[in-house]
PDB file of C-alpha atoms in Angstrom:
ATOM      1  CA  UNK L   1       0.000   0.000   0.000  1.00  0.00           C
ATOM      2  CA  UNK L   2       1.444   3.365  -1.060  1.00  0.00           C
ATOM      3  CA  UNK L   3       1.631   6.510   1.066  1.00  0.00           C
ATOM      4  CA  UNK L   4      -1.377   8.171  -0.603  1.00  0.00           C
ATOM      5  CA  UNK L   5      -3.639   5.196   0.150  1.00  0.00           C
ATOM      6  CA  UNK L   6      -2.419   5.055   3.746  1.00  0.00           C
ATOM      7  CA  UNK L   7      -3.187   8.753   4.291  1.00  0.00           C
ATOM      8  CA  UNK L   8      -6.690   8.287   2.846  1.00  0.00           C
ATOM      9  CA  UNK L   9      -7.360   5.200   4.945  1.00  0.00           C
ATOM     10  CA  UNK L  10      -6.062   6.689   8.198  1.00  0.00           C
ATOM     11  CA  UNK L  11      -7.941   9.940   7.651  1.00  0.00           C
ATOM     12  CA  UNK L  12     -11.245   8.182   6.957  1.00  0.00           C
ATOM     13  CA  UNK L  13     -10.843   5.793   9.905  1.00  0.00           C
ATOM     14  CA  UNK L  14     -10.581   8.813  12.184  1.00  0.00           C
ATOM     15  CA  UNK L  15     -13.581  10.451  10.519  1.00  0.00           C
ATOM     16  CA  UNK L  16     -11.692  13.531   9.338  1.00  0.00           C
ATOM     17  CA  UNK L  17     -12.254  15.523   6.168  1.00  0.00           C
ATOM     18  CA  UNK L  18      -9.377  16.774   4.057  1.00  0.00           C
ATOM     19  CA  UNK L  19      -9.917  20.230   5.565  1.00  0.00           C
ATOM     20  CA  UNK L  20      -9.631  18.890   9.116  1.00  0.00           C
ATOM     21  CA  UNK L  21      -6.451  16.955   8.373  1.00  0.00           C
ATOM     22  CA  UNK L  22      -4.969  19.968   6.593  1.00  0.00           C
ATOM     23  CA  UNK L  23      -5.665  22.143   9.647  1.00  0.00           C
ATOM     24  CA  UNK L  24      -3.936  19.660  11.961  1.00  0.00           C
ATOM     25  CA  UNK L  25      -0.879  19.388   9.713  1.00  0.00           C
ATOM     26  CA  UNK L  26      -0.759  23.121   9.022  1.00  0.00           C
ATOM     27  CA  UNK L  27      -1.196  22.993   5.237  1.00  0.00           C
ATOM     28  CA  UNK L  28      -3.952  23.806   2.773  1.00  0.00           C
ATOM     29  CA  UNK L  29      -6.711  21.402   1.780  1.00  0.00           C
ATOM     30  CA  UNK L  30      -5.288  21.377  -1.735  1.00  0.00           C
ATOM     31  CA  UNK L  31      -2.004  20.008  -0.376  1.00  0.00           C
ATOM     32  CA  UNK L  32      -3.766  17.095   1.296  1.00  0.00           C
ATOM     33  CA  UNK L  33      -5.739  16.473  -1.890  1.00  0.00           C
ATOM     34  CA  UNK L  34      -2.504  16.345  -3.898  1.00  0.00           C
ATOM     35  CA  UNK L  35      -0.947  13.886  -1.417  1.00  0.00           C
ATOM     36  CA  UNK L  36      -3.950  11.587  -1.653  1.00  0.00           C
ATOM     37  CA  UNK L  37      -4.104  11.784  -5.456  1.00  0.00           C
ATOM     38  CA  UNK L  38      -0.315  11.068  -5.736  1.00  0.00           C
ATOM     39  CA  UNK L  39       0.240  14.436  -7.463  1.00  0.00           C
ATOM     40  CA  UNK L  40       2.747  15.374  -4.742  1.00  0.00           C
ATOM     41  CA  UNK L  41       4.529  13.852  -1.752  1.00  0.00           C
ATOM     42  CA  UNK L  42       4.764  15.511   1.686  1.00  0.00           C
ATOM     43  CA  UNK L  43       8.248  16.527   2.760  1.00  0.00           C
ATOM     44  CA  UNK L  44      10.063  14.844   5.653  1.00  0.00           C
ATOM     45  CA  UNK L  45       8.792  17.297   8.280  1.00  0.00           C
ATOM     46  CA  UNK L  46       5.209  16.732   7.148  1.00  0.00           C
ATOM     47  CA  UNK L  47       5.745  12.946   7.194  1.00  0.00           C
ATOM     48  CA  UNK L  48       6.909  13.169  10.814  1.00  0.00           C
ATOM     49  CA  UNK L  49       3.918  15.350  11.683  1.00  0.00           C
ATOM     50  CA  UNK L  50       1.500  12.961   9.961  1.00  0.00           C
ATOM     51  CA  UNK L  51       3.003  10.048  11.893  1.00  0.00           C
ATOM     52  CA  UNK L  52       2.394  11.894  15.161  1.00  0.00           C
ATOM     53  CA  UNK L  53      -1.162  12.879  14.228  1.00  0.00           C
ATOM     54  CA  UNK L  54      -2.095   9.351  13.119  1.00  0.00           C
ATOM     55  CA  UNK L  55      -0.107   7.767  15.965  1.00  0.00           C
ATOM     56  CA  UNK L  56       1.831   5.503  13.595  1.00  0.00           C
ATOM     57  CA  UNK L  57       5.523   5.136  12.782  1.00  0.00           C
ATOM     58  CA  UNK L  58       7.219   6.881   9.881  1.00  0.00           C
ATOM     59  CA  UNK L  59       8.262   3.435   8.621  1.00  0.00           C
ATOM     60  CA  UNK L  60       4.622   2.495   8.290  1.00  0.00           C
ATOM     61  CA  UNK L  61       3.932   5.595   6.189  1.00  0.00           C
ATOM     62  CA  UNK L  62       7.010   5.399   3.993  1.00  0.00           C
ATOM     63  CA  UNK L  63       7.422   1.675   3.328  1.00  0.00           C
ATOM     64  CA  UNK L  64       5.007   0.378   0.739  1.00  0.00           C
ATOM     65  CA  UNK L  65       5.545  -3.235   1.773  1.00  0.00           C
ATOM     66  CA  UNK L  66       4.032  -2.580   5.238  1.00  0.00           C
ATOM     67  CA  UNK L  67       0.281  -2.959   4.921  1.00  0.00           C
ATOM     68  CA  UNK L  68      -2.098  -1.586   7.549  1.00  0.00           C
ATOM     69  CA  UNK L  69      -3.363  -5.072   8.468  1.00  0.00           C
ATOM     70  CA  UNK L  70       0.198  -6.332   8.920  1.00  0.00           C
ATOM     71  CA  UNK L  71       1.076  -3.253  10.966  1.00  0.00           C
ATOM     72  CA  UNK L  72      -1.859  -3.703  13.314  1.00  0.00           C
ATOM     73  CA  UNK L  73      -1.212  -7.396  13.848  1.00  0.00           C
ATOM     74  CA  UNK L  74       2.451  -6.770  14.638  1.00  0.00           C
ATOM     75  CA  UNK L  75       1.678  -4.069  17.207  1.00  0.00           C
ATOM     76  CA  UNK L  76      -1.260  -5.762  18.874  1.00  0.00           C
ATOM     77  CA  UNK L  77      -0.356  -7.375  22.187  1.00  0.00           C
ATOM     78  CA  UNK L  78      -2.002 -10.715  22.934  1.00  0.00           C
ATOM     79  CA  UNK L  79      -4.874 -10.621  25.431  1.00  0.00           C
ATOM     80  CA  UNK L  80      -5.551  -6.899  25.006  1.00  0.00           C
ATOM     81  CA  UNK L  81      -8.795  -5.505  23.621  1.00  0.00           C
ATOM     82  CA  UNK L  82      -8.419  -2.992  20.819  1.00  0.00           C
ATOM     83  CA  UNK L  83     -10.370   0.209  21.514  1.00  0.00           C
ATOM     84  CA  UNK L  84     -11.465   2.271  18.531  1.00  0.00           C
ATOM     85  CA  UNK L  85     -12.011   6.027  18.452  1.00  0.00           C
ATOM     86  CA  UNK L  86     -15.788   5.531  18.484  1.00  0.00           C
ATOM     87  CA  UNK L  87     -15.565   3.357  21.607  1.00  0.00           C
ATOM     88  CA  UNK L  88     -13.270   5.836  23.348  1.00  0.00           C
ATOM     89  CA  UNK L  89     -15.597   8.769  22.639  1.00  0.00           C
ATOM     90  CA  UNK L  90     -18.619   6.696  23.693  1.00  0.00           C
ATOM     91  CA  UNK L  91     -16.870   5.986  27.007  1.00  0.00           C
ATOM     92  CA  UNK L  92     -16.401   9.720  27.605  1.00  0.00           C
ATOM     93  CA  UNK L  93     -20.095  10.313  26.846  1.00  0.00           C
ATOM     94  CA  UNK L  94     -21.109   7.561  29.302  1.00  0.00           C
ATOM     95  CA  UNK L  95     -18.918   9.019  32.040  1.00  0.00           C
ATOM     96  CA  UNK L  96     -20.293  12.512  31.430  1.00  0.00           C
ATOM     97  CA  UNK L  97     -23.892  11.266  31.644  1.00  0.00           C
ATOM     98  CA  UNK L  98     -23.099   9.565  34.969  1.00  0.00           C
ATOM     99  CA  UNK L  99     -21.322  12.698  36.209  1.00  0.00           C
ATOM    100  CA  UNK L 100     -24.411  14.775  35.417  1.00  0.00           C
ATOM    101  CA  UNK L 101     -26.584  12.505  37.593  1.00  0.00           C
ATOM    102  CA  UNK L 102     -24.042  12.532  40.422  1.00  0.00           C
ATOM    103  CA  UNK L 103     -23.728  16.330  40.284  1.00  0.00           C
ATOM    104  CA  UNK L 104     -27.523  16.723  40.470  1.00  0.00           C
ATOM    105  CA  UNK L 105     -27.767  14.297  43.383  1.00  0.00           C
ATOM    106  CA  UNK L 106     -25.015  15.957  45.401  1.00  0.00           C
ATOM    107  CA  UNK L 107     -26.356  19.452  44.656  1.00  0.00           C
ATOM    108  CA  UNK L 108     -29.822  18.418  45.868  1.00  0.00           C
ATOM    109  CA  UNK L 109     -28.389  16.940  49.056  1.00  0.00           C
ATOM    110  CA  UNK L 110     -26.381  20.093  49.725  1.00  0.00           C
ATOM    111  CA  UNK L 111     -29.426  22.300  49.137  1.00  0.00           C
ATOM    112  CA  UNK L 112     -31.729  20.043  51.164  1.00  0.00           C
ATOM    113  CA  UNK L 113     -31.582  22.424  54.157  1.00  0.00           C
ATOM    114  CA  UNK L 114     -32.541  25.445  52.023  1.00  0.00           C
ATOM    115  CA  UNK L 115     -36.338  25.044  52.543  1.00  0.00           C
ATOM    116  CA  UNK L 116     -35.821  24.857  56.302  1.00  0.00           C
ATOM    117  CA  UNK L 117     -33.733  28.030  56.506  1.00  0.00           C
ATOM    118  CA  UNK L 118     -35.965  29.873  54.046  1.00  0.00           C
ATOM    119  CA  UNK L 119     -39.118  29.067  56.007  1.00  0.00           C
ATOM    120  CA  UNK L 120     -37.421  29.970  59.286  1.00  0.00           C
ATOM    121  CA  UNK L 121     -36.472  33.330  57.756  1.00  0.00           C
ATOM    122  CA  UNK L 122     -40.124  33.895  56.783  1.00  0.00           C
ATOM    123  CA  UNK L 123     -41.195  32.953  60.299  1.00  0.00           C
ATOM    124  CA  UNK L 124     -38.754  35.499  61.753  1.00  0.00           C
ATOM    125  CA  UNK L 125     -40.302  38.276  59.653  1.00  0.00           C
ATOM    126  CA  UNK L 126     -43.856  37.156  60.472  1.00  0.00           C
ATOM    127  CA  UNK L 127     -44.816  36.653  56.836  1.00  0.00           C
ATOM    128  CA  UNK L 128     -47.562  34.196  55.820  1.00  0.00           C
ATOM    129  CA  UNK L 129     -48.472  33.861  59.526  1.00  0.00           C
ATOM    130  CA  UNK L 130     -45.842  31.149  59.719  1.00  0.00           C
ATOM    131  CA  UNK L 131     -44.757  30.084  63.204  1.00  0.00           C
ATOM    132  CA  UNK L 132     -41.356  28.678  64.057  1.00  0.00           C
ATOM    133  CA  UNK L 133     -42.750  25.192  64.713  1.00  0.00           C
ATOM    134  CA  UNK L 134     -44.532  25.084  61.374  1.00  0.00           C
ATOM    135  CA  UNK L 135     -41.430  26.363  59.610  1.00  0.00           C
ATOM    136  CA  UNK L 136     -39.340  23.576  61.147  1.00  0.00           C
ATOM    137  CA  UNK L 137     -41.946  20.923  60.280  1.00  0.00           C
ATOM    138  CA  UNK L 138     -42.364  22.004  56.657  1.00  0.00           C
ATOM    139  CA  UNK L 139     -38.625  22.569  56.324  1.00  0.00           C
ATOM    140  CA  UNK L 140     -37.779  19.051  57.502  1.00  0.00           C
ATOM    141  CA  UNK L 141     -40.324  17.597  55.065  1.00  0.00           C
ATOM    142  CA  UNK L 142     -38.720  19.567  52.233  1.00  0.00           C
ATOM    143  CA  UNK L 143     -35.265  18.441  53.391  1.00  0.00           C
ATOM    144  CA  UNK L 144     -36.249  14.762  53.335  1.00  0.00           C
ATOM    145  CA  UNK L 145     -37.918  15.099  49.918  1.00  0.00           C
ATOM    146  CA  UNK L 146     -34.817  16.724  48.373  1.00  0.00           C
ATOM    147  CA  UNK L 147     -32.520  14.099  49.903  1.00  0.00           C
ATOM    148  CA  UNK L 148     -34.701  11.279  48.579  1.00  0.00           C
ATOM    149  CA  UNK L 149     -34.612  12.791  45.086  1.00  0.00           C
ATOM    150  CA  UNK L 150     -30.841  13.222  45.355  1.00  0.00           C
ATOM    151  CA  UNK L 151     -30.408   9.598  46.425  1.00  0.00           C
ATOM    152  CA  UNK L 152     -32.520   8.500  43.443  1.00  0.00           C
ATOM    153  CA  UNK L 153     -29.949  10.135  41.156  1.00  0.00           C
ATOM    154  CA  UNK L 154     -27.170   8.146  42.865  1.00  0.00           C
ATOM    155  CA  UNK L 155     -29.113   4.893  42.507  1.00  0.00           C
ATOM    156  CA  UNK L 156     -29.835   5.654  38.865  1.00  0.00           C
ATOM    157  CA  UNK L 157     -26.129   6.172  38.230  1.00  0.00           C
ATOM    158  CA  UNK L 158     -25.065   2.916  39.892  1.00  0.00           C
ATOM    159  CA  UNK L 159     -27.809   0.888  38.222  1.00  0.00           C
ATOM    160  CA  UNK L 160     -26.921   2.027  34.723  1.00  0.00           C
ATOM    161  CA  UNK L 161     -25.339  -0.694  32.604  1.00  0.00           C
ATOM    162  CA  UNK L 162     -22.116   0.403  30.951  1.00  0.00           C
ATOM    163  CA  UNK L 163     -21.286  -1.726  27.934  1.00  0.00           C
ATOM    164  CA  UNK L 164     -17.790  -0.605  27.044  1.00  0.00           C
ATOM    165  CA  UNK L 165     -14.419  -2.371  26.763  1.00  0.00           C
ATOM    166  CA  UNK L 166     -12.900   0.468  28.800  1.00  0.00           C
ATOM    167  CA  UNK L 167     -14.884  -0.291  31.954  1.00  0.00           C
ATOM    168  CA  UNK L 168     -13.941  -2.779  34.627  1.00  0.00           C
ATOM    169  CA  UNK L 169     -10.484  -4.213  35.141  1.00  0.00           C
ATOM    170  CA  UNK L 170     -10.076  -5.640  31.644  1.00  0.00           C
ATOM    171  CA  UNK L 171      -6.856  -4.487  29.954  1.00  0.00           C
ATOM    172  CA  UNK L 172      -7.128  -2.662  26.641  1.00  0.00           C
ATOM    173  CA  UNK L 173      -5.014  -0.815  24.123  1.00  0.00           C
ATOM    174  CA  UNK L 174      -5.871   1.985  21.728  1.00  0.00           C
ATOM    175  CA  UNK L 175      -6.136   1.443  18.004  1.00  0.00           C
ATOM    176  CA  UNK L 176      -3.730   3.438  15.877  1.00  0.00           C
ATOM    177  CA  UNK L 177      -4.644   7.109  15.647  1.00  0.00           C
ATOM    178  CA  UNK L 178      -6.866   7.102  18.743  1.00  0.00           C
ATOM    179  CA  UNK L 179      -4.146   8.282  21.133  1.00  0.00           C
ATOM    180  CA  UNK L 180      -3.431  11.352  19.024  1.00  0.00           C
ATOM    181  CA  UNK L 181      -7.098  12.361  18.773  1.00  0.00           C
ATOM    182  CA  UNK L 182      -7.829  11.886  22.495  1.00  0.00           C
ATOM    183  CA  UNK L 183      -4.623  13.678  23.466  1.00  0.00           C
ATOM    184  CA  UNK L 184      -5.632  16.631  21.298  1.00  0.00           C
ATOM    185  CA  UNK L 185      -9.068  16.725  22.933  1.00  0.00           C
ATOM    186  CA  UNK L 186      -7.431  16.619  26.366  1.00  0.00           C
ATOM    187  CA  UNK L 187      -5.104  19.494  25.526  1.00  0.00           C
ATOM    188  CA  UNK L 188      -8.028  21.556  24.227  1.00  0.00           C
ATOM    189  CA  UNK L 189     -10.062  20.843  27.364  1.00  0.00           C
ATOM    190  CA  UNK L 190      -7.282  21.353  29.935  1.00  0.00           C
ATOM    191  CA  UNK L 191      -7.666  25.131  30.008  1.00  0.00           C
ATOM    192  CA  UNK L 192     -11.426  24.854  30.502  1.00  0.00           C
ATOM    193  CA  UNK L 193     -10.903  22.237  33.222  1.00  0.00           C
ATOM    194  CA  UNK L 194      -8.589  24.466  35.253  1.00  0.00           C
ATOM    195  CA  UNK L 195     -10.934  27.450  34.888  1.00  0.00           C
ATOM    196  CA  UNK L 196     -13.932  25.443  36.085  1.00  0.00           C
ATOM    197  CA  UNK L 197     -11.950  23.914  38.929  1.00  0.00           C
ATOM    198  CA  UNK L 198     -10.777  27.359  40.075  1.00  0.00           C
ATOM    199  CA  UNK L 199     -14.298  28.775  39.797  1.00  0.00           C
ATOM    200  CA  UNK L 200     -15.837  25.905  41.779  1.00  0.00           C
ATOM    201  CA  UNK L 201     -13.256  26.069  44.553  1.00  0.00           C
ATOM    202  CA  UNK L 202     -13.614  29.852  44.706  1.00  0.00           C
ATOM    203  CA  UNK L 203     -17.359  29.442  45.197  1.00  0.00           C
ATOM    204  CA  UNK L 204     -16.689  26.994  48.045  1.00  0.00           C
ATOM    205  CA  UNK L 205     -14.267  29.330  49.768  1.00  0.00           C
ATOM    206  CA  UNK L 206     -16.268  32.546  49.310  1.00  0.00           C
ATOM    207  CA  UNK L 207     -19.635  30.966  50.097  1.00  0.00           C
ATOM    208  CA  UNK L 208     -19.189  31.997  53.736  1.00  0.00           C
ATOM    209  CA  UNK L 209     -18.508  35.679  52.955  1.00  0.00           C
ATOM    210  CA  UNK L 210     -22.157  36.883  52.643  1.00  0.00           C
ATOM    211  CA  UNK L 211     -23.007  35.199  55.936  1.00  0.00           C
ATOM    212  CA  UNK L 212     -20.062  36.768  57.743  1.00  0.00           C
ATOM    213  CA  UNK L 213     -20.810  40.219  56.355  1.00  0.00           C
ATOM    214  CA  UNK L 214     -24.462  40.059  57.420  1.00  0.00           C
ATOM    215  CA  UNK L 215     -23.518  38.699  60.839  1.00  0.00           C
ATOM    216  CA  UNK L 216     -21.057  41.575  61.355  1.00  0.00           C
ATOM    217  CA  UNK L 217     -23.069  44.422  59.835  1.00  0.00           C
ATOM    218  CA  UNK L 218     -26.637  43.432  60.668  1.00  0.00           C
ATOM    219  CA  UNK L 219     -26.958  40.418  62.913  1.00  0.00           C
ATOM    220  CA  UNK L 220     -30.687  40.095  62.174  1.00  0.00           C
ATOM    221  CA  UNK L 221     -31.829  36.458  62.381  1.00  0.00           C
ATOM    222  CA  UNK L 222     -33.876  36.579  59.164  1.00  0.00           C
ATOM    223  CA  UNK L 223     -30.993  38.082  57.175  1.00  0.00           C
ATOM    224  CA  UNK L 224     -28.575  35.525  58.638  1.00  0.00           C
ATOM    225  CA  UNK L 225     -30.869  32.669  57.632  1.00  0.00           C
ATOM    226  CA  UNK L 226     -31.164  33.991  54.073  1.00  0.00           C
ATOM    227  CA  UNK L 227     -27.399  34.196  53.823  1.00  0.00           C
ATOM    228  CA  UNK L 228     -27.234  30.553  54.899  1.00  0.00           C
ATOM    229  CA  UNK L 229     -29.521  29.799  51.959  1.00  0.00           C
ATOM    230  CA  UNK L 230     -27.120  31.662  49.681  1.00  0.00           C
ATOM    231  CA  UNK L 231     -24.198  29.694  51.148  1.00  0.00           C
ATOM    232  CA  UNK L 232     -25.817  26.380  50.225  1.00  0.00           C
ATOM    233  CA  UNK L 233     -26.623  27.582  46.723  1.00  0.00           C
ATOM    234  CA  UNK L 234     -23.030  28.704  46.139  1.00  0.00           C
ATOM    235  CA  UNK L 235     -21.654  25.360  47.340  1.00  0.00           C
ATOM    236  CA  UNK L 236     -24.148  23.478  45.144  1.00  0.00           C
ATOM    237  CA  UNK L 237     -23.218  25.538  42.077  1.00  0.00           C
ATOM    238  CA  UNK L 238     -19.539  24.913  42.750  1.00  0.00           C
ATOM    239  CA  UNK L 239     -20.158  21.169  42.932  1.00  0.00           C
ATOM    240  CA  UNK L 240     -22.235  21.250  39.747  1.00  0.00           C
ATOM    241  CA  UNK L 241     -19.341  22.958  37.954  1.00  0.00           C
ATOM    242  CA  UNK L 242     -16.512  20.765  39.270  1.00  0.00           C
ATOM    243  CA  UNK L 243     -17.913  17.225  38.999  1.00  0.00           C
ATOM    244  CA  UNK L 244     -18.552  17.151  35.209  1.00  0.00           C
ATOM    245  CA  UNK L 245     -15.286  18.958  34.429  1.00  0.00           C
ATOM    246  CA  UNK L 246     -13.238  16.627  36.627  1.00  0.00           C
ATOM    247  CA  UNK L 247     -14.995  13.569  35.198  1.00  0.00           C
ATOM    248  CA  UNK L 248     -14.243  14.546  31.602  1.00  0.00           C
ATOM    249  CA  UNK L 249     -10.619  15.348  32.441  1.00  0.00           C
ATOM    250  CA  UNK L 250     -10.119  12.012  34.212  1.00  0.00           C
ATOM    251  CA  UNK L 251     -11.900  10.096  31.419  1.00  0.00           C
ATOM    252  CA  UNK L 252      -9.466  11.450  28.830  1.00  0.00           C
ATOM    253  CA  UNK L 253      -6.497  10.577  31.052  1.00  0.00           C
ATOM    254  CA  UNK L 254      -7.892   7.096  31.697  1.00  0.00           C
ATOM    255  CA  UNK L 255      -8.100   6.461  27.952  1.00  0.00           C
ATOM    256  CA  UNK L 256      -4.627   7.829  27.220  1.00  0.00           C
ATOM    257  CA  UNK L 257      -3.055   5.754  29.998  1.00  0.00           C
ATOM    258  CA  UNK L 258      -5.053   2.719  28.793  1.00  0.00           C
ATOM    259  CA  UNK L 259      -6.646   2.180  32.185  1.00  0.00           C
ATOM    260  CA  UNK L 260      -3.518   2.632  34.302  1.00  0.00           C
ATOM    261  CA  UNK L 261      -4.272   5.910  36.065  1.00  0.00           C
ATOM    262  CA  UNK L 262      -2.111   5.051  39.080  1.00  0.00           C
ATOM    263  CA  UNK L 263       1.110   5.076  37.109  1.00  0.00           C
ATOM    264  CA  UNK L 264       3.473   7.729  38.432  1.00  0.00           C
ATOM    265  CA  UNK L 265       1.074   8.983  41.095  1.00  0.00           C
ATOM    266  CA  UNK L 266       1.927   9.509  44.711  1.00  0.00           C
ATOM    267  CA  UNK L 267       0.086   7.722  47.511  1.00  0.00           C
ATOM    268  CA  UNK L 268      -1.566  10.945  48.665  1.00  0.00           C
ATOM    269  CA  UNK L 269      -2.878  11.635  45.164  1.00  0.00           C
ATOM    270  CA  UNK L 270      -4.401   8.155  44.884  1.00  0.00           C
ATOM    271  CA  UNK L 271      -6.005   8.484  48.312  1.00  0.00           C
ATOM    272  CA  UNK L 272      -7.461  11.886  47.408  1.00  0.00           C
ATOM    273  CA  UNK L 273      -8.918  10.571  44.148  1.00  0.00           C
ATOM    274  CA  UNK L 274     -10.477   7.555  45.868  1.00  0.00           C
ATOM    275  CA  UNK L 275     -12.047   9.882  48.435  1.00  0.00           C
ATOM    276  CA  UNK L 276     -13.415  12.381  45.921  1.00  0.00           C
ATOM    277  CA  UNK L 277     -16.484  10.441  44.610  1.00  0.00           C
ATOM    278  CA  UNK L 278     -17.904   9.932  48.128  1.00  0.00           C
ATOM    279  CA  UNK L 279     -16.555  13.095  49.730  1.00  0.00           C
ATOM    280  CA  UNK L 280     -19.521  15.420  49.231  1.00  0.00           C
ATOM    281  CA  UNK L 281     -22.266  12.861  50.010  1.00  0.00           C
ATOM    282  CA  UNK L 282     -20.322  11.992  53.181  1.00  0.00           C
ATOM    283  CA  UNK L 283     -20.023  15.669  54.050  1.00  0.00           C
ATOM    284  CA  UNK L 284     -23.787  16.090  53.583  1.00  0.00           C
ATOM    285  CA  UNK L 285     -24.439  13.147  55.935  1.00  0.00           C
ATOM    286  CA  UNK L 286     -22.075  14.554  58.570  1.00  0.00           C
ATOM    287  CA  UNK L 287     -23.619  18.000  58.274  1.00  0.00           C
ATOM    288  CA  UNK L 288     -27.190  16.760  58.622  1.00  0.00           C
ATOM    289  CA  UNK L 289     -26.323  14.402  61.489  1.00  0.00           C
ATOM    290  CA  UNK L 290     -24.456  17.113  63.384  1.00  0.00           C
ATOM    291  CA  UNK L 291     -27.189  19.688  62.762  1.00  0.00           C
ATOM    292  CA  UNK L 292     -30.071  17.481  63.882  1.00  0.00           C
ATOM    293  CA  UNK L 293     -28.113  16.246  66.891  1.00  0.00           C
ATOM    294  CA  UNK L 294     -27.257  19.725  68.165  1.00  0.00           C
ATOM    295  CA  UNK L 295     -30.060  21.725  66.445  1.00  0.00           C
ATOM    296  CA  UNK L 296     -27.485  24.491  66.200  1.00  0.00           C
ATOM    297  CA  UNK L 297     -27.847  25.278  62.484  1.00  0.00           C
ATOM    298  CA  UNK L 298     -26.157  28.632  62.951  1.00  0.00           C
ATOM    299  CA  UNK L 299     -22.856  26.861  63.692  1.00  0.00           C
ATOM    300  CA  UNK L 300     -22.918  23.646  61.660  1.00  0.00           C
ATOM    301  CA  UNK L 301     -22.800  25.515  58.307  1.00  0.00           C
ATOM    302  CA  UNK L 302     -19.060  25.995  58.869  1.00  0.00           C
ATOM    303  CA  UNK L 303     -18.526  22.433  57.653  1.00  0.00           C
ATOM    304  CA  UNK L 304     -18.976  23.542  54.002  1.00  0.00           C
ATOM    305  CA  UNK L 305     -16.126  26.072  53.610  1.00  0.00           C
ATOM    306  CA  UNK L 306     -13.884  23.913  55.834  1.00  0.00           C
ATOM    307  CA  UNK L 307     -14.684  20.821  53.755  1.00  0.00           C
ATOM    308  CA  UNK L 308     -14.018  22.644  50.489  1.00  0.00           C
ATOM    309  CA  UNK L 309     -10.643  23.970  51.632  1.00  0.00           C
ATOM    310  CA  UNK L 310      -9.720  20.540  53.033  1.00  0.00           C
ATOM    311  CA  UNK L 311     -10.470  18.716  49.763  1.00  0.00           C
ATOM    312  CA  UNK L 312      -8.602  21.332  47.742  1.00  0.00           C
ATOM    313  CA  UNK L 313      -5.624  20.964  50.066  1.00  0.00           C
ATOM    314  CA  UNK L 314      -5.541  17.185  49.607  1.00  0.00           C
ATOM    315  CA  UNK L 315      -5.418  17.459  45.828  1.00  0.00           C
ATOM    316  CA  UNK L 316      -2.835  20.228  45.867  1.00  0.00           C
ATOM    317  CA  UNK L 317      -0.612  18.242  48.257  1.00  0.00           C
ATOM    318  CA  UNK L 318      -0.920  15.136  46.113  1.00  0.00           C
ATOM    319  CA  UNK L 319      -0.034  16.988  42.914  1.00  0.00           C
ATOM    320  CA  UNK L 320       2.897  18.720  44.583  1.00  0.00           C
ATOM    321  CA  UNK L 321       4.359  15.404  45.734  1.00  0.00           C
ATOM    322  CA  UNK L 322       3.816  13.714  42.378  1.00  0.00           C
TER     323      UNK L 322
END
């Protein structure tokens, strides 16, 4: 198989048009068309770049006696499942769908105390002829309803059947060209990931500021309770931003490392990553248990900014060591 046929075959297997390949190589579409029609041959620098984009060797591109079928059979390790680009992208979509359900569930659990504080604030102002006892009763009902809905999202996520060769403990390897495409997607997403992570953590840290300002400047119970509502909303928004972004980032890394995400990581990093999926639901359980045990809701809110800073510190420490 000659170079022109190999370029055509590799490009079509990755689902790219001539324009898309030309953009990645840094040439015009006409240049790619000439390569594929054998009217011209790419220079050595372009050959090297094509090899990197397609994730193949330059020998494979340049030697006509190396056919694609022979090349794949020589590079395939026994016992490993070959993962195509379509399967890799489908895995990312599956993980993102699960992350959306988890983010909704955690956000609902975090905001479960919002009805209670909101009704207590109305009771403080005497609106709707709402007494403190009624506010607590209706608030607890709303809290339990929101938690039950949040838990349903968790159950839905765990009950979903994931039919993908990338799930479980089965080893796999990427088909040729897949590594380059996924790596490009990761590089394009990295900037967005860091922005969303910074925004989410900032919301966690600054969620306590409105409450502190009201407590210092006003001290009115109704205003304090409304600021507690704002605190929960800010934490929930931060969670809703971080979970999908982190899931997508980790999914790309999982694919690129062919399932071996622990390679080169420190012990603290691995511990932090194992803790992350259950961290916020656990924090919600601790918060609710502490609050109902002491009934001192004006103090127990401190668990949210402390928990956010603590989780951020674990990840930063792990990355610094690794």
